[in-house]
Amino acid sequence: MISAKVLQQLAETHGTPLFVIDHDEVRSNYAAFKKYLPRVQAYYAVKANPEPAIVKTLFDAGASFDISSIAEFLVVHENIKDMPEKERHDWILDNIIYANPIKANETLAELDSYKPLLTFDNLEEIKKIRQYAPNSRLVLRLRVSNAGAMVELSSKFGAEPDEAVDMILEAEKEGLSVEGLSFHVGSQTTNFENYVQAIDLAALIFREARERGYDKMNLLDIGGGFPAPYDESVRPFSELAKRINAELDRLFPADIKIIAEPGRFIAGTAGTSVSKIIGKAVRHGKLCYYIDDGVYHTFSGIIFDHCRYRMGSFKEGPTQICTVFGPTCDGLDVISMTEELPSNLERDEFLYSRNIGAYSGATSTWFNGFPPATVVHVNR
Ligand SMILES: *Cc1c(COP(=O)(O)O)cnc(C)c1O
C-alpha cells in the first residue's frame, strides 16, 4: 500500500486531481490469482482499467487478456507488435479472448485473420460471425445467476441453459467451431455459491453436448466477478478459490483448459485518487467540501459501477458527517453525503480515496470542461 505521506508528496509534485496507480499491487493481485487458482489462466479484463501501463505490467507478468473492442485490442497489441509475424499470431491465439457477446461487423472482419477466440450467446450472432469472421473459435456464454453481485450482467448477456446445446449444434451446422463455454457471475460477487452453481451448470451442458454427439469442447471460461477486498465484509479470495478448485477438479478433467477474466480483482486495489478541496460551505447545517474530482471523472464508479468509496484526509482533527461534492455544476455530482471527515480541513488541502482502481478513470468524461485526473505510476 502506498503510504499517506507518499500520496501527499505526489499530489504536491503533480497537482490534482491525481490518480495514482500502484504497479506492485497490480503484480501482487495477479500473482495471488495465479497462486490460488493454479489451474486457471488469467485473462485480465482490460475494461476494468485500460491504462496501457497496467496492461504492460500484466503482459510482462505473463497475463492473458479479455478485450471487448478494437481499441482494447490495440492496447494489448502494442506489447507484441515487434514480435515476428508467426509468433505474434500464436500469442494472440493463446492469450486473447474477445468477450463481448455482441460484436459489430467491422470488428469481426478486422479480427478474423487472428482466428480469434470469441464469445457469443444468440443465433443472430452465429450468422454474423459466419459472414464476417468464419475463422474464429467460439465460446458460448451462458446465463447464470448473478444473485448478490454488486453489478449484475445476466439480464443483458447469456444463452438460456436449456437452449445452449441447440445453439452449439446450430453453430456447428453453420461451419463454425464451438470450443467451450463461458459465464459471468456478476461483478464484485460476494456470493460464492454463484461460481459453484455456474460451474455445475457448465458441466451439465458439456455432458449434454457430448450425449448429443458434440465432443469438440475443451475450454471453460469462468469469467470475472472475483471481489476486491473493499471492506472487511468481503471474505478472503483464498476461500472462494478453494471452492472453485474443488468444483473444477470434481467436474472437469485435466485436459479441459480453464480460463478466467478477472478485472476488478486485479485493478481495484491498485488505484488511489487524490483530490483537492476547492470550496467549503455549510448548507442546511451540514458541512460540505467541494473537491476537484467527482462522478464525471475518477468517481464515475458511483454512477456506473454502483460502487461507494471512502475518503480520508492527511490532516487529523475532530470529525463530523460531511457531504463531499464534485467540481461540476450538476447536482448529480455528489461523492458522498455521509463521509466522516475532520471539520477543520481548509481550502487547498487534500482528500484521498483508496481502492478506486477499477471502473473509475476508465469511465471518466470531460463534462463541464474539467479534464480527467492526471495519472501517475508508482513502482515501490
Ligand atoms: C466486465 C467483464 C469482466 C470483468 O469483470 P470483473 O467483475 O471486473 O472481474 C470479465 N468478463 C466479461 C465478459 C466482462 O464483461
CSV table of C-alpha atoms and ligand atoms in Angstrom, one decimal:
chain,number,residue,atom,x,y,z
A,1,MET,CA,0.0,0.0,0.0
A,2,ILE,CA,1.3,3.5,-0.9
A,3,SER,CA,1.7,5.5,2.4
A,4,ALA,CA,-0.4,8.6,3.0
A,5,LYS,CA,2.9,10.6,3.1
A,6,VAL,CA,3.9,9.5,-0.4
A,7,LEU,CA,0.4,10.2,-1.7
A,8,GLN,CA,0.6,13.7,-0.3
A,9,GLN,CA,4.0,14.2,-1.9
A,10,LEU,CA,2.8,13.0,-5.2
A,11,ALA,CA,-0.2,15.4,-5.1
A,12,GLU,CA,2.2,18.3,-4.2
A,13,THR,CA,4.5,17.3,-7.1
A,14,HIS,CA,2.0,16.6,-9.8
A,15,GLY,CA,-1.1,18.6,-8.8
A,16,THR,CA,-4.6,17.4,-8.5
A,17,PRO,CA,-6.9,15.7,-9.4
A,18,LEU,CA,-4.5,12.8,-9.3
A,19,PHE,CA,-4.9,9.1,-10.0
A,20,VAL,CA,-2.1,7.0,-8.6
A,21,ILE,CA,-1.5,3.5,-9.9
A,22,ASP,CA,0.5,1.1,-7.8
A,23,HIS,CA,2.1,-1.4,-10.1
A,24,ASP,CA,3.4,-3.6,-7.3
A,25,GLU,CA,-0.3,-4.0,-6.3
A,26,VAL,CA,-1.2,-5.0,-9.9
A,27,ARG,CA,1.6,-7.6,-9.9
A,28,SER,CA,0.7,-9.0,-6.5
A,29,ASN,CA,-3.0,-9.3,-7.3
A,30,TYR,CA,-2.1,-11.1,-10.5
A,31,ALA,CA,0.3,-13.4,-8.6
A,32,ALA,CA,-2.4,-14.1,-5.9
A,33,PHE,CA,-4.9,-15.0,-8.6
A,34,LYS,CA,-2.4,-17.5,-10.1
A,35,LYS,CA,-1.4,-18.9,-6.8
A,36,TYR,CA,-4.8,-19.6,-5.5
A,37,LEU,CA,-6.3,-20.8,-8.8
A,38,PRO,CA,-3.3,-22.7,-10.3
A,39,ARG,CA,-5.4,-24.4,-13.0
A,40,VAL,CA,-6.8,-21.2,-14.3
A,41,GLN,CA,-5.2,-19.0,-17.0
A,42,ALA,CA,-6.0,-15.3,-16.1
A,43,TYR,CA,-7.2,-13.1,-18.9
A,44,TYR,CA,-7.2,-9.6,-17.5
A,45,ALA,CA,-10.4,-7.8,-18.4
A,46,VAL,CA,-9.0,-4.6,-19.9
A,47,LYS,CA,-12.2,-2.6,-19.5
A,48,ALA,CA,-11.7,-2.5,-15.7
A,49,ASN,CA,-8.8,-0.2,-16.2
A,50,PRO,CA,-7.4,0.1,-19.7
A,51,GLU,CA,-4.3,2.2,-18.8
A,52,PRO,CA,-1.6,1.0,-21.2
A,53,ALA,CA,1.0,0.8,-18.3
A,54,ILE,CA,-1.3,-1.6,-16.4
A,55,VAL,CA,-1.6,-3.8,-19.5
A,56,LYS,CA,2.1,-3.7,-19.9
A,57,THR,CA,2.8,-4.7,-16.3
A,58,LEU,CA,0.5,-7.6,-16.6
A,59,PHE,CA,1.9,-8.6,-20.0
A,60,ASP,CA,5.4,-8.6,-18.5
A,61,ALA,CA,4.0,-10.8,-15.7
A,62,GLY,CA,2.7,-13.3,-18.2
A,63,ALA,CA,-1.0,-12.5,-18.2
A,64,SER,CA,-3.5,-13.0,-21.0
A,65,PHE,CA,-6.2,-10.5,-21.9
A,66,ASP,CA,-10.0,-10.2,-22.2
A,67,ILE,CA,-10.9,-7.4,-24.7
A,68,SER,CA,-14.2,-6.1,-25.9
A,69,SER,CA,-13.3,-3.6,-28.6
A,70,ILE,CA,-10.7,-2.9,-31.2
A,71,ALA,CA,-9.3,-0.1,-29.1
A,72,GLU,CA,-8.7,-2.5,-26.2
A,73,PHE,CA,-7.2,-5.0,-28.7
A,74,LEU,CA,-4.7,-2.3,-29.8
A,75,VAL,CA,-3.7,-1.5,-26.2
A,76,VAL,CA,-2.7,-5.2,-25.8
A,77,HIS,CA,-1.3,-5.4,-29.3
A,78,GLU,CA,1.2,-2.6,-28.5
A,79,ASN,CA,3.1,-5.1,-26.4
A,80,ILE,CA,3.5,-7.7,-29.1
A,81,LYS,CA,3.8,-5.5,-32.2
A,82,ASP,CA,7.6,-6.2,-32.6
A,83,MET,CA,7.2,-10.0,-32.5
A,84,PRO,CA,7.8,-11.9,-35.7
A,85,GLU,CA,4.5,-12.5,-37.5
A,86,LYS,CA,4.1,-16.1,-36.7
A,87,GLU,CA,4.9,-15.7,-33.0
A,88,ARG,CA,2.6,-12.7,-32.8
A,89,HIS,CA,-0.3,-14.7,-34.3
A,90,ASP,CA,0.4,-17.6,-31.9
A,91,TRP,CA,0.5,-15.3,-28.9
A,92,ILE,CA,-2.9,-13.8,-29.8
A,93,LEU,CA,-4.3,-17.3,-30.4
A,94,ASP,CA,-3.3,-18.4,-26.8
A,95,ASN,CA,-3.7,-15.1,-24.9
A,96,ILE,CA,-6.7,-13.0,-26.1
A,97,ILE,CA,-10.4,-13.6,-25.8
A,98,TYR,CA,-12.9,-11.2,-27.3
A,99,ALA,CA,-15.5,-11.5,-24.5
A,100,ASN,CA,-18.3,-9.1,-25.7
A,101,PRO,CA,-21.0,-11.5,-27.0
A,102,ILE,CA,-22.3,-8.8,-29.4
A,103,LYS,CA,-19.8,-7.5,-32.0
A,104,ALA,CA,-20.0,-5.1,-34.9
A,105,ASN,CA,-19.5,-6.5,-38.4
A,106,GLU,CA,-16.3,-4.4,-38.9
A,107,THR,CA,-14.8,-5.6,-35.6
A,108,LEU,CA,-15.3,-9.2,-36.6
A,109,ALA,CA,-13.8,-8.6,-40.1
A,110,GLU,CA,-10.8,-6.9,-38.5
A,111,LEU,CA,-10.1,-9.7,-36.1
A,112,ASP,CA,-10.8,-12.7,-38.4
A,113,SER,CA,-7.2,-13.3,-39.6
A,114,TYR,CA,-6.2,-13.9,-36.0
A,115,LYS,CA,-8.6,-16.8,-35.6
A,116,PRO,CA,-9.9,-15.1,-32.5
A,117,LEU,CA,-11.5,-16.7,-29.5
A,118,LEU,CA,-14.9,-15.0,-29.4
A,119,THR,CA,-17.9,-15.3,-27.1
A,120,PHE,CA,-21.5,-15.4,-28.4
A,121,ASP,CA,-24.9,-16.1,-26.9
A,122,ASN,CA,-27.5,-15.9,-29.7
A,123,LEU,CA,-28.4,-17.2,-33.1
A,124,GLU,CA,-28.2,-13.8,-34.9
A,125,GLU,CA,-24.6,-13.6,-33.8
A,126,ILE,CA,-23.8,-17.0,-35.3
A,127,LYS,CA,-24.9,-15.7,-38.8
A,128,LYS,CA,-22.9,-12.5,-38.3
A,129,ILE,CA,-19.7,-14.5,-37.3
A,130,ARG,CA,-20.1,-16.9,-40.2
A,131,GLN,CA,-20.2,-14.0,-42.6
A,132,TYR,CA,-17.5,-11.7,-41.1
A,133,ALA,CA,-15.2,-13.9,-39.0
A,134,PRO,CA,-15.6,-17.5,-40.2
A,135,ASN,CA,-12.1,-18.4,-38.9
A,136,SER,CA,-12.9,-17.6,-35.3
A,137,ARG,CA,-13.2,-20.1,-32.4
A,138,LEU,CA,-16.3,-19.7,-30.4
A,139,VAL,CA,-17.2,-19.8,-26.8
A,140,LEU,CA,-20.9,-19.9,-25.8
A,141,ARG,CA,-21.7,-17.5,-22.9
A,142,LEU,CA,-24.3,-19.0,-20.6
A,143,ARG,CA,-26.8,-17.0,-18.5
A,144,VAL,CA,-26.1,-17.8,-14.8
A,145,SER,CA,-27.3,-16.5,-11.5
A,146,ASN,CA,-25.8,-13.1,-10.6
A,147,ALA,CA,-27.6,-13.0,-7.2
A,148,GLY,CA,-25.7,-11.0,-4.6
A,149,ALA,CA,-23.3,-9.3,-7.1
A,150,MET,CA,-22.7,-5.6,-6.9
A,151,VAL,CA,-23.1,-5.2,-10.7
A,152,GLU,CA,-25.5,-7.6,-12.4
A,153,LEU,CA,-25.0,-8.7,-16.0
A,154,SER,CA,-27.4,-11.6,-16.5
A,155,SER,CA,-30.2,-9.6,-18.0
A,156,LYS,CA,-28.0,-8.4,-20.8
A,157,PHE,CA,-26.0,-11.4,-21.7
A,158,GLY,CA,-26.0,-15.2,-21.8
A,159,ALA,CA,-27.8,-18.0,-23.6
A,160,GLU,CA,-30.5,-19.8,-21.7
A,161,PRO,CA,-29.1,-23.1,-20.4
A,162,ASP,CA,-31.9,-25.2,-21.9
A,163,GLU,CA,-31.1,-23.7,-25.4
A,164,ALA,CA,-27.3,-24.0,-25.0
A,165,VAL,CA,-26.7,-27.2,-26.8
A,166,ASP,CA,-29.2,-26.3,-29.6
A,167,MET,CA,-27.1,-23.2,-30.2
A,168,ILE,CA,-23.8,-25.1,-30.2
A,169,LEU,CA,-25.2,-27.5,-32.8
A,170,GLU,CA,-26.6,-24.6,-34.9
A,171,ALA,CA,-23.1,-23.0,-34.9
A,172,GLU,CA,-21.6,-26.3,-36.0
A,173,LYS,CA,-24.1,-26.6,-38.8
A,174,GLU,CA,-23.0,-23.2,-40.0
A,175,GLY,CA,-19.4,-24.5,-40.2
A,176,LEU,CA,-18.2,-22.8,-37.0
A,177,SER,CA,-16.3,-24.4,-34.2
A,178,VAL,CA,-17.5,-24.0,-30.6
A,179,GLU,CA,-14.6,-24.7,-28.3
A,180,GLY,CA,-16.2,-24.1,-24.9
A,181,LEU,CA,-18.5,-22.4,-22.5
A,182,SER,CA,-18.2,-19.1,-20.5
A,183,PHE,CA,-20.3,-17.3,-17.9
A,184,HIS,CA,-20.1,-14.2,-15.7
A,185,VAL,CA,-21.5,-14.4,-12.2
A,186,GLY,CA,-21.8,-10.6,-11.9
A,187,SER,CA,-19.1,-8.1,-10.8
A,188,GLN,CA,-17.9,-8.0,-7.2
A,189,THR,CA,-19.6,-11.2,-6.4
A,190,THR,CA,-19.5,-11.9,-2.7
A,191,ASN,CA,-22.0,-14.7,-3.0
A,192,PHE,CA,-19.5,-17.6,-3.7
A,193,GLU,CA,-22.4,-20.0,-4.5
A,194,ASN,CA,-22.8,-18.3,-7.8
A,195,TYR,CA,-19.5,-19.7,-9.0
A,196,VAL,CA,-20.3,-23.2,-7.7
A,197,GLN,CA,-23.7,-23.2,-9.4
A,198,ALA,CA,-22.3,-21.8,-12.7
A,199,ILE,CA,-19.5,-24.4,-12.8
A,200,ASP,CA,-22.1,-27.2,-12.1
A,201,LEU,CA,-24.3,-25.9,-14.9
A,202,ALA,CA,-21.4,-25.7,-17.4
A,203,ALA,CA,-20.5,-29.3,-16.5
A,204,LEU,CA,-24.1,-30.4,-17.3
A,205,ILE,CA,-24.1,-28.7,-20.6
A,206,PHE,CA,-20.7,-30.2,-21.5
A,207,ARG,CA,-22.3,-33.6,-20.8
A,208,GLU,CA,-25.5,-32.9,-22.7
A,209,ALA,CA,-23.4,-31.7,-25.7
A,210,ARG,CA,-21.4,-35.0,-25.6
A,211,GLU,CA,-24.6,-37.0,-25.4
A,212,ARG,CA,-26.0,-35.3,-28.4
A,213,GLY,CA,-22.8,-36.0,-30.4
A,214,TYR,CA,-20.8,-32.8,-30.0
A,215,ASP,CA,-17.4,-33.6,-28.4
A,216,LYS,CA,-15.2,-30.7,-29.5
A,217,MET,CA,-15.4,-28.6,-26.4
A,218,ASN,CA,-12.2,-28.3,-24.4
A,219,LEU,CA,-12.4,-24.9,-22.7
A,220,LEU,CA,-14.3,-23.5,-19.7
A,221,ASP,CA,-14.1,-19.7,-19.1
A,222,ILE,CA,-15.3,-18.9,-15.5
A,223,GLY,CA,-15.4,-15.2,-16.3
A,224,GLY,CA,-14.8,-12.3,-13.9
A,225,GLY,CA,-16.6,-11.1,-10.8
A,226,PHE,CA,-13.9,-12.0,-8.3
A,227,PRO,CA,-14.4,-9.5,-5.5
A,228,ALA,CA,-11.8,-6.9,-4.5
A,229,PRO,CA,-11.4,-6.5,-0.7
A,230,TYR,CA,-13.2,-3.2,-0.4
A,231,ASP,CA,-14.0,-3.8,3.2
A,232,GLU,CA,-14.0,-6.5,5.9
A,233,SER,CA,-17.3,-7.9,4.7
A,234,VAL,CA,-15.6,-9.4,1.7
A,235,ARG,CA,-14.4,-12.9,2.6
A,236,PRO,CA,-10.8,-13.8,1.5
A,237,PHE,CA,-10.1,-14.8,-2.1
A,238,SER,CA,-8.4,-18.0,-0.9
A,239,GLU,CA,-11.8,-19.2,0.4
A,240,LEU,CA,-13.5,-18.6,-2.9
A,241,ALA,CA,-10.6,-20.2,-4.8
A,242,LYS,CA,-10.8,-23.3,-2.7
A,243,ARG,CA,-14.5,-23.8,-3.6
A,244,ILE,CA,-13.8,-23.1,-7.3
A,245,ASN,CA,-10.8,-25.5,-7.4
A,246,ALA,CA,-12.8,-28.3,-5.7
A,247,GLU,CA,-15.6,-27.9,-8.2
A,248,LEU,CA,-13.3,-27.7,-11.2
A,249,ASP,CA,-11.4,-30.8,-10.2
A,250,ARG,CA,-14.6,-32.7,-9.4
A,251,LEU,CA,-16.3,-32.0,-12.8
A,252,PHE,CA,-13.6,-31.1,-15.4
A,253,PRO,CA,-10.8,-33.5,-16.3
A,254,ALA,CA,-7.3,-32.0,-16.6
A,255,ASP,CA,-7.4,-31.8,-20.4
A,256,ILE,CA,-10.1,-29.2,-20.3
A,257,LYS,CA,-8.5,-25.8,-20.3
A,258,ILE,CA,-9.8,-23.4,-17.7
A,259,ILE,CA,-9.6,-19.6,-18.1
A,260,ALA,CA,-11.0,-16.6,-16.2
A,261,GLU,CA,-11.4,-12.9,-16.9
A,262,PRO,CA,-10.6,-11.0,-13.7
A,263,GLY,CA,-10.9,-7.2,-14.0
A,264,ARG,CA,-11.7,-5.6,-10.7
A,265,PHE,CA,-9.7,-8.2,-8.6
A,266,ILE,CA,-6.5,-7.1,-10.4
A,267,ALA,CA,-7.1,-3.4,-10.7
A,268,GLY,CA,-9.4,-2.5,-7.8
A,269,THR,CA,-6.9,-2.1,-5.0
A,270,ALA,CA,-4.2,-0.7,-7.4
A,271,GLY,CA,-5.6,2.8,-7.8
A,272,THR,CA,-5.8,5.7,-5.4
A,273,SER,CA,-7.4,9.1,-6.1
A,274,VAL,CA,-6.0,12.3,-4.5
A,275,SER,CA,-8.1,15.4,-4.9
A,276,LYS,CA,-8.0,19.0,-3.5
A,277,ILE,CA,-10.6,20.9,-1.6
A,278,ILE,CA,-11.6,23.8,-3.8
A,279,GLY,CA,-14.5,25.1,-1.7
A,280,LYS,CA,-16.2,24.7,1.7
A,281,ALA,CA,-19.7,25.7,2.7
A,282,VAL,CA,-22.3,24.9,5.3
A,283,ARG,CA,-25.7,24.0,3.8
A,284,HIS,CA,-28.7,23.1,5.9
A,285,GLY,CA,-26.4,22.9,8.9
A,286,LYS,CA,-24.1,20.4,7.2
A,287,LEU,CA,-20.5,20.9,6.3
A,288,CYS,CA,-19.9,20.5,2.6
A,289,TYR,CA,-16.5,20.1,0.9
A,290,TYR,CA,-16.2,20.7,-2.8
A,291,ILE,CA,-13.3,18.9,-4.4
A,292,ASP,CA,-11.7,18.9,-7.9
A,293,ASP,CA,-12.7,15.4,-8.8
A,294,GLY,CA,-16.1,13.8,-9.0
A,295,VAL,CA,-18.6,11.4,-10.5
A,296,TYR,CA,-18.0,12.6,-14.1
A,297,HIS,CA,-14.3,11.8,-13.5
A,298,THR,CA,-12.4,9.4,-11.2
A,299,PHE,CA,-15.5,8.8,-9.1
A,300,SER,CA,-17.7,7.7,-12.1
A,301,GLY,CA,-18.0,4.3,-10.5
A,302,ILE,CA,-20.5,5.8,-8.1
A,303,ILE,CA,-22.9,6.0,-11.1
A,304,PHE,CA,-21.7,3.3,-13.5
A,305,ASP,CA,-20.3,0.7,-11.1
A,306,HIS,CA,-22.8,1.1,-8.2
A,307,CYS,CA,-19.7,1.5,-6.0
A,308,ARG,CA,-19.1,3.6,-2.9
A,309,TYR,CA,-15.7,4.9,-1.9
A,310,ARG,CA,-14.4,6.1,1.5
A,311,MET,CA,-12.5,9.3,1.7
A,312,GLY,CA,-9.6,10.2,4.0
A,313,SER,CA,-7.6,13.3,4.8
A,314,PHE,CA,-4.0,13.7,5.5
A,315,LYS,CA,-4.7,16.1,8.4
A,316,GLU,CA,-6.3,14.9,11.6
A,317,GLY,CA,-8.9,16.7,13.7
A,318,PRO,CA,-12.4,16.3,15.3
A,319,THR,CA,-14.6,14.7,12.7
A,320,GLN,CA,-18.2,15.1,11.7
A,321,ILE,CA,-20.5,13.7,9.0
A,322,CYS,CA,-19.9,15.8,5.8
A,323,THR,CA,-21.0,16.0,2.2
A,324,VAL,CA,-18.4,15.8,-0.5
A,325,PHE,CA,-19.3,17.3,-3.8
A,326,GLY,CA,-17.5,17.1,-7.2
A,327,PRO,CA,-16.5,20.2,-9.2
A,328,THR,CA,-19.2,20.3,-11.9
A,329,CYS,CA,-22.4,22.3,-11.9
A,330,ASP,CA,-24.5,19.2,-11.9
A,331,GLY,CA,-26.4,18.3,-8.7
A,332,LEU,CA,-25.7,14.6,-9.5
A,333,ASP,CA,-22.0,15.3,-8.9
A,334,VAL,CA,-22.1,14.0,-5.3
A,335,ILE,CA,-19.4,11.7,-4.0
A,336,SER,CA,-20.8,11.1,-0.5
A,337,MET,CA,-23.5,12.6,1.8
A,338,THR,CA,-22.2,10.6,4.8
A,339,GLU,CA,-18.5,11.0,4.9
A,340,GLU,CA,-16.9,11.3,8.3
A,341,LEU,CA,-14.1,13.8,7.9
A,342,PRO,CA,-12.3,16.3,10.1
A,343,SER,CA,-14.2,19.6,10.1
A,344,ASN,CA,-11.1,21.7,10.2
A,345,LEU,CA,-9.9,20.9,6.7
A,346,GLU,CA,-9.1,24.0,4.7
A,347,ARG,CA,-9.3,25.0,1.1
A,348,ASP,CA,-6.3,23.7,-0.9
A,349,GLU,CA,-5.9,20.7,1.4
A,350,PHE,CA,-6.2,17.2,0.0
A,351,LEU,CA,-8.6,14.3,0.3
A,352,TYR,CA,-7.8,10.8,-0.9
A,353,SER,CA,-9.7,7.6,-1.7
A,354,ARG,CA,-8.1,4.1,-1.9
A,355,ASN,CA,-9.3,1.0,-3.8
A,356,ILE,CA,-10.6,3.0,-6.7
A,357,GLY,CA,-8.5,1.3,-9.4
A,358,ALA,CA,-11.3,-0.4,-11.3
A,359,TYR,CA,-14.2,1.2,-13.3
A,360,SER,CA,-13.1,4.6,-12.2
A,361,GLY,CA,-10.9,6.6,-14.6
A,362,ALA,CA,-12.0,4.1,-17.2
A,363,THR,CA,-15.4,5.8,-17.4
A,364,SER,CA,-14.2,9.4,-16.9
A,365,THR,CA,-15.5,12.2,-19.1
A,366,TRP,CA,-14.7,15.8,-19.9
A,367,PHE,CA,-18.1,17.1,-18.7
A,368,ASN,CA,-18.2,20.8,-17.9
A,369,GLY,CA,-14.7,21.2,-19.4
A,370,PHE,CA,-13.0,19.5,-16.4
A,371,PRO,CA,-10.3,17.1,-17.6
A,372,PRO,CA,-9.8,13.6,-16.2
A,373,ALA,CA,-7.3,13.2,-13.4
A,374,THR,CA,-3.5,13.1,-14.1
A,375,VAL,CA,-2.3,9.5,-13.9
A,376,VAL,CA,1.0,8.7,-12.1
A,377,HIS,CA,2.6,5.3,-11.9
A,378,VAL,CA,4.3,4.0,-8.8
A,379,ASN,CA,6.7,1.1,-8.6
A,380,ARG,CA,7.5,0.7,-4.9
B,1,LIG,C1,-16.6,-6.8,-17.2
B,1,LIG,C2,-16.3,-8.2,-17.6
B,1,LIG,C3,-15.3,-8.9,-16.9
B,1,LIG,C4,-14.5,-8.4,-15.7
B,1,LIG,O1,-15.4,-8.4,-14.6
B,1,LIG,P1,-14.8,-8.1,-13.1
B,1,LIG,O2,-16.1,-8.2,-12.3
B,1,LIG,O3,-14.2,-6.8,-13.2
B,1,LIG,O4,-13.9,-9.2,-12.8
B,1,LIG,C5,-15.0,-10.2,-17.4
B,1,LIG,N1,-15.6,-10.7,-18.4
B,1,LIG,C6,-16.6,-10.1,-19.1
B,1,LIG,C7,-17.3,-10.7,-20.2
B,1,LIG,C8,-17.0,-8.8,-18.7
B,1,LIG,O5,-17.9,-8.1,-19.3
